[in-house]
Amino acid sequence: QRVGFAIVGLGRLSLEQILPAFAECKKARAVALVSGSPEKAKLVAAQHGISDSAVYDYQDFDRIADNPQIQAVYVVLPNGMHREYVTRAAKAGKHVLCEKPMANNSAEARDMIAACDQAGVKLMIAYRCQYEPYNRETIQRMRSGELGAARFIEATNTQVMGPADQWRFKKALAGGGALPDIGLYCLNTARAITGEEPVEVFARIFNPDGDPRYREVEETIGFMLRFPSGTIANCSSSYGAHESKDLRVRAEKGWINLENAFAYEGQELRVAHREGKAESIERLRLPQRNQFALEIDHMATCVKENRVPHTPGQEGLQDHIVMEALYESARTMAPVSLAAVGELDATR
Ligand code: NAD
């Protein structure tokens, strides 16, 4: 029996990626929709074989409690709405998969973890890259030690944004700009590769003069993370630079280049190994898999087998704690020590 999901929010990600991905899931199915526009929702429901009676709006969302077909809720709303809908889903007794960034800040993230704990439901944050095979291979190779210790991680996530009338430019709905939206992938991947929490961070922000889009949130951020074992991650993220989403790891005995690391598809992985005086370069081809389907199936497996998700709420909280330190660093123009704050959970 597949785990039934209600999808909350029928925006671009839901329509173009998540709902189509359910067709490739093996353990999950979409059984309900939650949307502010009933006409659109009914049309989408018909396209995906979901019954009209399983279409809810934001006001009557809490009625999902009465629908036993819904075992989990996938929250795909603007970031500033995640806390409310994760909390309401938990109160309705449903497990929750929540889009990244988890929330607008760490205080909201803590509330969400507490609400899910109290309700006895699972909470997973949708860090799709951690389920994507090429990213997993990169993380696994670095963790295995075959290339020795990583000295540098270089991660870039940039894209050019459209006009100003989007929630992504409003702090109350987005929490921030390029950092929580796309720079988050650089941060989360650096943490996954090292398996460590940064002890010191430094960031600089740039906003173009007079651009009304960047009155409340940042356009461009460059940041550095220093990990306890010595790895330095240099990360770049911007809403104002042509799309590039690449990852490089420079290690003692080789390097890893992952092109399109943070994209939906098109990953290309090369691994260089030093063997004595010779260097070999391996070009890896892994089976193409839909990373959204892998992520959703992981949540379904956790529900079926009563397991803690690989990217639980705590994972989203850690990223918020580090992002807050990055904003503080950019504001004070000084490095910020996280070890001294003593906030980070070292149990990962
Ligand atoms: P979107 O703007 O396309 O869709 C947002 C949806 O929320 C729309 O259906 C909109 O009607 C609804 N909504 C309800 N109340 C709203 C309000 N007050 N203001 C604006 N919209 C409101 O956004 P999206 O790109 O689908 O992003 C949704 C979430 O998914 C965000 O948290 C985002 O960070 C995340 N996301 C993740 C990925 C990924 O690769 N995992 C990619 C894109 C977006």
PDB file of C-alpha atoms in Angstrom, residues 40-312:
ATOM      1  CA  LYS A  40      -7.250  25.317 -10.666  1.00  0.00           C
ATOM      2  CA  ALA A  41      -7.198  22.654  -7.945  1.00  0.00           C
ATOM      3  CA  LYS A  42     -10.061  20.705  -9.540  1.00  0.00           C
ATOM      4  CA  LEU A  43      -8.373  20.791 -12.918  1.00  0.00           C
ATOM      5  CA  VAL A  44      -5.074  19.588 -11.446  1.00  0.00           C
ATOM      6  CA  ALA A  45      -6.876  16.937  -9.389  1.00  0.00           C
ATOM      7  CA  ALA A  46      -8.497  15.536 -12.551  1.00  0.00           C
ATOM      8  CA  GLN A  47      -5.100  15.439 -14.301  1.00  0.00           C
ATOM      9  CA  HIS A  48      -3.586  13.422 -11.461  1.00  0.00           C
ATOM     10  CA  GLY A  49      -6.476  11.082 -10.668  1.00  0.00           C
ATOM     11  CA  ILE A  50      -7.303  12.808  -7.371  1.00  0.00           C
ATOM     12  CA  SER A  51     -10.972  12.948  -6.394  1.00  0.00           C
ATOM     13  CA  ASP A  52     -12.787  16.321  -6.125  1.00  0.00           C
ATOM     14  CA  SER A  53     -13.719  15.509  -2.547  1.00  0.00           C
ATOM     15  CA  ALA A  54     -10.009  15.512  -1.661  1.00  0.00           C
ATOM     16  CA  VAL A  55      -9.502  19.149  -2.730  1.00  0.00           C
ATOM     17  CA  TYR A  56      -9.191  21.527   0.237  1.00  0.00           C
ATOM     18  CA  ASP A  57      -8.587  25.261   0.584  1.00  0.00           C
ATOM     19  CA  TYR A  58      -6.453  27.024   3.167  1.00  0.00           C
ATOM     20  CA  GLN A  59      -9.441  27.732   5.457  1.00  0.00           C
ATOM     21  CA  ASP A  60     -10.759  24.170   5.594  1.00  0.00           C
ATOM     22  CA  PHE A  61      -7.263  22.609   5.545  1.00  0.00           C
ATOM     23  CA  ASP A  62      -7.741  21.201   9.063  1.00  0.00           C
ATOM     24  CA  ARG A  63     -10.447  18.875   7.712  1.00  0.00           C
ATOM     25  CA  ILE A  64      -7.624  16.717   6.325  1.00  0.00           C
ATOM     26  CA  ALA A  65      -7.692  15.143   9.813  1.00  0.00           C
ATOM     27  CA  ASP A  66     -10.876  13.323   8.752  1.00  0.00           C
ATOM     28  CA  ASN A  67      -9.382  11.848   5.583  1.00  0.00           C
ATOM     29  CA  PRO A  68      -7.597   8.573   6.431  1.00  0.00           C
ATOM     30  CA  GLN A  69      -6.202   8.337   2.872  1.00  0.00           C
ATOM     31  CA  ILE A  70      -3.903  11.262   3.745  1.00  0.00           C
ATOM     32  CA  GLN A  71      -0.980   9.957   5.771  1.00  0.00           C
ATOM     33  CA  ALA A  72       1.493  12.730   4.959  1.00  0.00           C
ATOM     34  CA  VAL A  73       1.363  16.375   3.906  1.00  0.00           C
ATOM     35  CA  TYR A  74       3.885  17.976   1.521  1.00  0.00           C
ATOM     36  CA  VAL A  75       4.085  21.733   2.254  1.00  0.00           C
ATOM     37  CA  VAL A  76       5.087  23.629  -0.918  1.00  0.00           C
ATOM     38  CA  LEU A  77       4.141  27.187   0.065  1.00  0.00           C
ATOM     39  CA  PRO A  78       6.210  30.387   0.373  1.00  0.00           C
ATOM     40  CA  ASN A  79       8.784  29.933   3.158  1.00  0.00           C
ATOM     41  CA  GLY A  80       7.029  32.308   5.561  1.00  0.00           C
ATOM     42  CA  MET A  81       3.942  30.063   5.508  1.00  0.00           C
ATOM     43  CA  HIS A  82       5.772  26.787   6.287  1.00  0.00           C
ATOM     44  CA  ARG A  83       5.481  27.080  10.054  1.00  0.00           C
ATOM     45  CA  GLU A  84       1.703  27.568  10.022  1.00  0.00           C
ATOM     46  CA  TYR A  85       0.974  24.687   7.654  1.00  0.00           C
ATOM     47  CA  VAL A  86       3.482  22.265   9.174  1.00  0.00           C
ATOM     48  CA  THR A  87       1.980  22.945  12.597  1.00  0.00           C
ATOM     49  CA  ARG A  88      -1.603  22.560  11.353  1.00  0.00           C
ATOM     50  CA  ALA A  89      -0.710  19.326   9.530  1.00  0.00           C
ATOM     51  CA  ALA A  90       0.897  17.939  12.702  1.00  0.00           C
ATOM     52  CA  LYS A  91      -2.199  18.863  14.725  1.00  0.00           C
ATOM     53  CA  ALA A  92      -4.286  16.986  12.144  1.00  0.00           C
ATOM     54  CA  GLY A  93      -2.116  13.935  12.956  1.00  0.00           C
ATOM     55  CA  LYS A  94      -0.304  13.828   9.589  1.00  0.00           C
ATOM     56  CA  HIS A  95       3.400  13.292   8.919  1.00  0.00           C
ATOM     57  CA  VAL A  96       5.017  16.279   7.198  1.00  0.00           C
ATOM     58  CA  LEU A  97       7.432  16.758   4.315  1.00  0.00           C
ATOM     59  CA  CYS A  98       8.280  20.480   4.141  1.00  0.00           C
ATOM     60  CA  GLU A  99      10.029  22.319   1.325  1.00  0.00           C
ATOM     61  CA  LYS A 100      13.341  24.061   1.918  1.00  0.00           C
ATOM     62  CA  PRO A 101      14.222  26.463   3.429  1.00  0.00           C
ATOM     63  CA  MET A 102      12.444  24.994   6.429  1.00  0.00           C
ATOM     64  CA  ALA A 103      11.133  28.380   7.617  1.00  0.00           C
ATOM     65  CA  ASN A 104      12.049  32.062   7.823  1.00  0.00           C
ATOM     66  CA  ASN A 105      14.383  31.615  10.801  1.00  0.00           C
ATOM     67  CA  SER A 106      15.568  29.248  13.522  1.00  0.00           C
ATOM     68  CA  ALA A 107      12.852  30.240  16.008  1.00  0.00           C
ATOM     69  CA  GLU A 108      10.151  29.144  13.555  1.00  0.00           C
ATOM     70  CA  ALA A 109      12.108  25.959  12.794  1.00  0.00           C
ATOM     71  CA  ARG A 110      12.232  25.085  16.505  1.00  0.00           C
ATOM     72  CA  ASP A 111       8.459  25.622  16.809  1.00  0.00           C
ATOM     73  CA  MET A 112       7.879  23.255  13.884  1.00  0.00           C
ATOM     74  CA  ILE A 113      10.075  20.525  15.376  1.00  0.00           C
ATOM     75  CA  ALA A 114       8.291  20.877  18.724  1.00  0.00           C
ATOM     76  CA  ALA A 115       4.831  20.746  17.083  1.00  0.00           C
ATOM     77  CA  CYS A 116       5.688  17.547  15.197  1.00  0.00           C
ATOM     78  CA  ASP A 117       7.305  15.950  18.267  1.00  0.00           C
ATOM     79  CA  GLN A 118       4.261  16.799  20.359  1.00  0.00           C
ATOM     80  CA  ALA A 119       1.894  15.325  17.779  1.00  0.00           C
ATOM     81  CA  GLY A 120       4.100  12.239  17.357  1.00  0.00           C
ATOM     82  CA  VAL A 121       4.456  12.758  13.577  1.00  0.00           C
ATOM     83  CA  LYS A 122       7.558  12.699  11.387  1.00  0.00           C
ATOM     84  CA  LEU A 123       9.018  15.880   9.942  1.00  0.00           C
ATOM     85  CA  MET A 124      11.318  15.788   6.920  1.00  0.00           C
ATOM     86  CA  ILE A 125      12.804  18.767   5.081  1.00  0.00           C
ATOM     87  CA  ALA A 126      12.859  18.378   1.291  1.00  0.00           C
ATOM     88  CA  TYR A 127      16.612  18.618   0.653  1.00  0.00           C
ATOM     89  CA  ARG A 128      16.248  16.921  -2.733  1.00  0.00           C
ATOM     90  CA  CYS A 129      20.008  16.980  -3.456  1.00  0.00           C
ATOM     91  CA  GLN A 130      20.637  14.648  -0.533  1.00  0.00           C
ATOM     92  CA  TYR A 131      18.548  12.030  -2.396  1.00  0.00           C
ATOM     93  CA  GLU A 132      20.045  12.743  -5.850  1.00  0.00           C
ATOM     94  CA  PRO A 133      22.448   9.940  -6.904  1.00  0.00           C
ATOM     95  CA  TYR A 134      25.414  12.094  -8.061  1.00  0.00           C
ATOM     96  CA  ASN A 135      25.341  14.223  -4.914  1.00  0.00           C
ATOM     97  CA  ARG A 136      25.063  11.057  -2.836  1.00  0.00           C
ATOM     98  CA  GLU A 137      28.043   9.552  -4.659  1.00  0.00           C
ATOM     99  CA  THR A 138      30.088  12.717  -3.984  1.00  0.00           C
ATOM    100  CA  ILE A 139      29.159  12.719  -0.301  1.00  0.00           C
ATOM    101  CA  GLN A 140      29.831   8.986   0.036  1.00  0.00           C
ATOM    102  CA  ARG A 141      33.245   9.210  -1.671  1.00  0.00           C
ATOM    103  CA  MET A 142      34.393  12.061   0.533  1.00  0.00           C
ATOM    104  CA  ARG A 143      33.079  10.379   3.686  1.00  0.00           C
ATOM    105  CA  SER A 144      34.809   7.094   2.729  1.00  0.00           C
ATOM    106  CA  GLY A 145      38.189   8.817   2.899  1.00  0.00           C
ATOM    107  CA  GLU A 146      39.390   7.440  -0.459  1.00  0.00           C
ATOM    108  CA  LEU A 147      40.526  10.927  -1.545  1.00  0.00           C
ATOM    109  CA  GLY A 148      41.853  11.874   1.876  1.00  0.00           C
ATOM    110  CA  ALA A 149      40.675  14.969   3.713  1.00  0.00           C
ATOM    111  CA  ALA A 150      38.927  17.790   1.863  1.00  0.00           C
ATOM    112  CA  ARG A 151      40.859  21.048   1.974  1.00  0.00           C
ATOM    113  CA  PHE A 152      38.366  23.106  -0.040  1.00  0.00           C
ATOM    114  CA  ILE A 153      34.754  22.837  -1.060  1.00  0.00           C
ATOM    115  CA  GLU A 154      33.651  25.343  -3.696  1.00  0.00           C
ATOM    116  CA  ALA A 155      29.905  25.555  -4.219  1.00  0.00           C
ATOM    117  CA  THR A 156      28.034  27.967  -6.479  1.00  0.00           C
ATOM    118  CA  ASN A 157      24.312  28.441  -6.975  1.00  0.00           C
ATOM    119  CA  THR A 158      23.308  31.399  -9.130  1.00  0.00           C
ATOM    120  CA  GLN A 159      20.393  32.327 -11.350  1.00  0.00           C
ATOM    121  CA  VAL A 160      18.807  35.461 -12.777  1.00  0.00           C
ATOM    122  CA  MET A 161      15.455  36.430 -11.284  1.00  0.00           C
ATOM    123  CA  GLY A 162      12.397  37.927 -12.970  1.00  0.00           C
ATOM    124  CA  PRO A 163      10.285  40.964 -12.037  1.00  0.00           C
ATOM    125  CA  ALA A 164       9.672  42.403  -8.564  1.00  0.00           C
ATOM    126  CA  ASP A 165       6.100  41.148  -7.977  1.00  0.00           C
ATOM    127  CA  GLN A 166       7.131  37.815  -6.391  1.00  0.00           C
ATOM    128  CA  TRP A 167       6.994  36.616  -2.795  1.00  0.00           C
ATOM    129  CA  ARG A 168      10.712  35.802  -3.039  1.00  0.00           C
ATOM    130  CA  PHE A 169      11.524  39.543  -2.723  1.00  0.00           C
ATOM    131  CA  LYS A 170       9.382  40.013   0.415  1.00  0.00           C
ATOM    132  CA  LYS A 171      11.197  39.282   3.664  1.00  0.00           C
ATOM    133  CA  ALA A 172       8.023  38.231   5.520  1.00  0.00           C
ATOM    134  CA  LEU A 173       7.304  35.510   2.958  1.00  0.00           C
ATOM    135  CA  ALA A 174      10.840  34.519   1.932  1.00  0.00           C
ATOM    136  CA  GLY A 175      12.924  35.073   5.082  1.00  0.00           C
ATOM    137  CA  GLY A 176      15.805  36.313   2.928  1.00  0.00           C
ATOM    138  CA  GLY A 177      17.014  36.374  -0.657  1.00  0.00           C
ATOM    139  CA  ALA A 178      19.523  34.245  -2.546  1.00  0.00           C
ATOM    140  CA  LEU A 179      20.947  32.709   0.660  1.00  0.00           C
ATOM    141  CA  PRO A 180      17.932  30.769   1.976  1.00  0.00           C
ATOM    142  CA  ASP A 181      16.526  30.118  -1.483  1.00  0.00           C
ATOM    143  CA  ILE A 182      19.508  28.783  -3.436  1.00  0.00           C
ATOM    144  CA  GLY A 183      22.689  29.438  -1.408  1.00  0.00           C
ATOM    145  CA  LEU A 184      21.197  26.971   1.068  1.00  0.00           C
ATOM    146  CA  TYR A 185      22.196  24.129  -1.273  1.00  0.00           C
ATOM    147  CA  CYS A 186      25.866  25.187  -1.012  1.00  0.00           C
ATOM    148  CA  LEU A 187      25.666  25.303   2.775  1.00  0.00           C
ATOM    149  CA  ASN A 188      23.715  22.055   3.167  1.00  0.00           C
ATOM    150  CA  THR A 189      26.000  20.162   0.770  1.00  0.00           C
ATOM    151  CA  ALA A 190      29.184  21.409   2.475  1.00  0.00           C
ATOM    152  CA  ARG A 191      27.784  20.141   5.789  1.00  0.00           C
ATOM    153  CA  ALA A 192      26.833  16.815   4.185  1.00  0.00           C
ATOM    154  CA  ILE A 193      30.259  16.318   2.569  1.00  0.00           C
ATOM    155  CA  THR A 194      32.233  17.017   5.730  1.00  0.00           C
ATOM    156  CA  GLY A 195      29.707  15.460   8.107  1.00  0.00           C
ATOM    157  CA  GLU A 196      30.667  18.349  10.390  1.00  0.00           C
ATOM    158  CA  GLU A 197      29.173  21.622  11.581  1.00  0.00           C
ATOM    159  CA  PRO A 198      31.000  24.864  10.741  1.00  0.00           C
ATOM    160  CA  VAL A 199      32.756  26.482  13.688  1.00  0.00           C
ATOM    161  CA  GLU A 200      33.332  29.870  12.045  1.00  0.00           C
ATOM    162  CA  VAL A 201      31.631  31.690   9.176  1.00  0.00           C
ATOM    163  CA  PHE A 202      32.145  34.879   7.198  1.00  0.00           C
ATOM    164  CA  ALA A 203      29.867  36.511   4.615  1.00  0.00           C
ATOM    165  CA  ARG A 204      29.608  39.580   2.387  1.00  0.00           C
ATOM    166  CA  ILE A 205      26.408  40.721   0.702  1.00  0.00           C
ATOM    167  CA  PHE A 206      25.979  42.846  -2.401  1.00  0.00           C
ATOM    168  CA  ASN A 207      22.752  44.482  -3.591  1.00  0.00           C
ATOM    169  CA  PRO A 208      22.637  46.501  -6.827  1.00  0.00           C
ATOM    170  CA  ASP A 209      21.888  50.184  -6.229  1.00  0.00           C
ATOM    171  CA  GLY A 210      18.306  51.253  -6.806  1.00  0.00           C
ATOM    172  CA  ASP A 211      16.922  47.823  -7.735  1.00  0.00           C
ATOM    173  CA  PRO A 212      13.515  47.694  -5.978  1.00  0.00           C
ATOM    174  CA  ARG A 213      13.705  43.890  -5.750  1.00  0.00           C
ATOM    175  CA  TYR A 214      16.532  44.081  -3.232  1.00  0.00           C
ATOM    176  CA  ARG A 215      15.067  46.479  -0.672  1.00  0.00           C
ATOM    177  CA  GLU A 216      14.143  43.666   1.733  1.00  0.00           C
ATOM    178  CA  VAL A 217      16.269  40.655   0.699  1.00  0.00           C
ATOM    179  CA  GLU A 218      19.797  40.149  -0.624  1.00  0.00           C
ATOM    180  CA  GLU A 219      20.672  39.644  -4.277  1.00  0.00           C
ATOM    181  CA  THR A 220      24.210  38.306  -3.896  1.00  0.00           C
ATOM    182  CA  ILE A 221      26.097  36.646  -1.065  1.00  0.00           C
ATOM    183  CA  GLY A 222      29.596  35.205  -0.879  1.00  0.00           C
ATOM    184  CA  PHE A 223      30.354  33.169   2.209  1.00  0.00           C
ATOM    185  CA  MET A 224      33.015  31.030   3.807  1.00  0.00           C
ATOM    186  CA  LEU A 225      32.518  28.204   6.274  1.00  0.00           C
ATOM    187  CA  ARG A 226      35.367  26.787   8.362  1.00  0.00           C
ATOM    188  CA  PHE A 227      34.874  23.220   9.588  1.00  0.00           C
ATOM    189  CA  PRO A 228      36.575  21.728  12.678  1.00  0.00           C
ATOM    190  CA  SER A 229      38.777  19.301  10.724  1.00  0.00           C
ATOM    191  CA  GLY A 230      40.140  22.201   8.656  1.00  0.00           C
ATOM    192  CA  THR A 231      38.011  22.074   5.495  1.00  0.00           C
ATOM    193  CA  ILE A 232      37.129  25.514   4.160  1.00  0.00           C
ATOM    194  CA  ALA A 233      33.983  25.901   2.039  1.00  0.00           C
ATOM    195  CA  ASN A 234      33.797  28.914  -0.271  1.00  0.00           C
ATOM    196  CA  CYS A 235      30.240  29.451  -1.405  1.00  0.00           C
ATOM    197  CA  SER A 236      28.687  31.888  -3.880  1.00  0.00           C
ATOM    198  CA  SER A 237      25.036  32.546  -4.446  1.00  0.00           C
ATOM    199  CA  SER A 238      23.237  35.209  -6.420  1.00  0.00           C
ATOM    200  CA  TYR A 239      19.944  36.165  -8.022  1.00  0.00           C
ATOM    201  CA  GLY A 240      21.897  38.313 -10.476  1.00  0.00           C
ATOM    202  CA  ALA A 241      24.341  35.975 -12.202  1.00  0.00           C
ATOM    203  CA  HIS A 242      23.667  33.605 -15.078  1.00  0.00           C
ATOM    204  CA  GLU A 243      22.653  30.112 -13.982  1.00  0.00           C
ATOM    205  CA  SER A 244      25.498  28.002 -12.589  1.00  0.00           C
ATOM    206  CA  LYS A 245      25.069  25.314  -9.980  1.00  0.00           C
ATOM    207  CA  ASP A 246      28.414  23.585  -9.585  1.00  0.00           C
ATOM    208  CA  LEU A 247      30.330  21.850  -6.822  1.00  0.00           C
ATOM    209  CA  ARG A 248      34.052  21.189  -6.501  1.00  0.00           C
ATOM    210  CA  VAL A 249      35.939  19.395  -3.749  1.00  0.00           C
ATOM    211  CA  ARG A 250      39.755  19.661  -3.510  1.00  0.00           C
ATOM    212  CA  ALA A 251      41.133  16.883  -1.363  1.00  0.00           C
ATOM    213  CA  GLU A 252      44.547  15.513  -0.388  1.00  0.00           C
ATOM    214  CA  LYS A 253      44.587  12.715  -2.965  1.00  0.00           C
ATOM    215  CA  GLY A 254      42.304  14.004  -5.705  1.00  0.00           C
ATOM    216  CA  TRP A 255      39.358  16.167  -6.563  1.00  0.00           C
ATOM    217  CA  ILE A 256      35.673  15.888  -7.405  1.00  0.00           C
ATOM    218  CA  ASN A 257      33.923  18.127  -9.922  1.00  0.00           C
ATOM    219  CA  LEU A 258      30.136  17.882 -10.039  1.00  0.00           C
ATOM    220  CA  GLU A 259      28.652  20.038 -12.790  1.00  0.00           C
ATOM    221  CA  ASN A 260      24.986  21.027 -12.350  1.00  0.00           C
ATOM    222  CA  ALA A 261      25.218  19.674  -8.817  1.00  0.00           C
ATOM    223  CA  PHE A 262      22.164  21.605  -7.605  1.00  0.00           C
ATOM    224  CA  ALA A 263      20.106  21.469 -10.806  1.00  0.00           C
ATOM    225  CA  TYR A 264      17.080  19.224 -11.352  1.00  0.00           C
ATOM    226  CA  GLU A 265      19.033  17.209 -13.934  1.00  0.00           C
ATOM    227  CA  GLY A 266      22.181  17.204 -16.058  1.00  0.00           C
ATOM    228  CA  GLN A 267      24.694  16.229 -13.366  1.00  0.00           C
ATOM    229  CA  GLU A 268      28.186  15.349 -14.648  1.00  0.00           C
ATOM    230  CA  LEU A 269      30.675  13.888 -12.220  1.00  0.00           C
ATOM    231  CA  ARG A 270      34.444  13.629 -12.624  1.00  0.00           C
ATOM    232  CA  VAL A 271      36.737  12.272  -9.949  1.00  0.00           C
ATOM    233  CA  ALA A 272      40.528  12.614 -10.077  1.00  0.00           C
ATOM    234  CA  HIS A 273      42.710  10.226  -8.071  1.00  0.00           C
ATOM    235  CA  ARG A 274      46.412  10.485  -7.495  1.00  0.00           C
ATOM    236  CA  GLU A 275      48.061   7.079  -7.617  1.00  0.00           C
ATOM    237  CA  GLY A 276      51.760   7.441  -6.896  1.00  0.00           C
ATOM    238  CA  LYS A 277      52.959   9.912  -9.496  1.00  0.00           C
ATOM    239  CA  ALA A 278      50.103   9.188 -11.891  1.00  0.00           C
ATOM    240  CA  GLU A 279      46.702  10.805 -11.928  1.00  0.00           C
ATOM    241  CA  SER A 280      43.593   9.096 -13.238  1.00  0.00           C
ATOM    242  CA  ILE A 281      40.376  10.880 -14.046  1.00  0.00           C
ATOM    243  CA  GLU A 282      37.183   8.893 -13.752  1.00  0.00           C
ATOM    244  CA  ARG A 283      34.004  10.070 -15.479  1.00  0.00           C
ATOM    245  CA  LEU A 284      30.988   8.579 -13.738  1.00  0.00           C
ATOM    246  CA  ARG A 285      27.682   7.722 -15.365  1.00  0.00           C
ATOM    247  CA  LEU A 286      24.920   6.854 -12.916  1.00  0.00           C
ATOM    248  CA  PRO A 287      21.348   5.900 -13.845  1.00  0.00           C
ATOM    249  CA  GLN A 288      19.161   9.003 -14.363  1.00  0.00           C
ATOM    250  CA  ARG A 289      16.633   9.113 -11.518  1.00  0.00           C
ATOM    251  CA  ASN A 290      14.072  11.764 -10.634  1.00  0.00           C
ATOM    252  CA  GLN A 291      15.417  13.237  -7.402  1.00  0.00           C
ATOM    253  CA  PHE A 292      11.973  14.494  -6.299  1.00  0.00           C
ATOM    254  CA  ALA A 293      10.588  10.949  -6.630  1.00  0.00           C
ATOM    255  CA  LEU A 294      13.531   9.554  -4.619  1.00  0.00           C
ATOM    256  CA  GLU A 295      12.973  12.188  -1.924  1.00  0.00           C
ATOM    257  CA  ILE A 296       9.205  11.555  -1.695  1.00  0.00           C
ATOM    258  CA  ASP A 297       9.719   7.766  -1.653  1.00  0.00           C
ATOM    259  CA  HIS A 298      12.212   8.199   1.196  1.00  0.00           C
ATOM    260  CA  MET A 299       9.551   9.991   3.250  1.00  0.00           C
ATOM    261  CA  ALA A 300       7.025   7.261   2.367  1.00  0.00           C
ATOM    262  CA  THR A 301       9.486   4.562   3.491  1.00  0.00           C
ATOM    263  CA  CYS A 302      10.059   6.381   6.790  1.00  0.00           C
ATOM    264  CA  VAL A 303       6.289   6.519   7.359  1.00  0.00           C
ATOM    265  CA  LYS A 304       5.799   2.849   6.464  1.00  0.00           C
ATOM    266  CA  GLU A 305       8.778   1.583   8.460  1.00  0.00           C
ATOM    267  CA  ASN A 306       8.581   4.111  11.295  1.00  0.00           C
ATOM    268  CA  ARG A 307      12.086   5.474  10.582  1.00  0.00           C
ATOM    269  CA  VAL A 308      13.577   8.915  11.197  1.00  0.00           C
ATOM    270  CA  PRO A 309      14.065  10.679   7.834  1.00  0.00           C
ATOM    271  CA  HIS A 310      17.615  11.226   6.554  1.00  0.00           C
ATOM    272  CA  THR A 311      16.917  14.998   6.507  1.00  0.00           C
ATOM    273  CA  PRO A 312      14.699  15.599   9.569  1.00  0.00           C
TER     274      PRO A 312
END
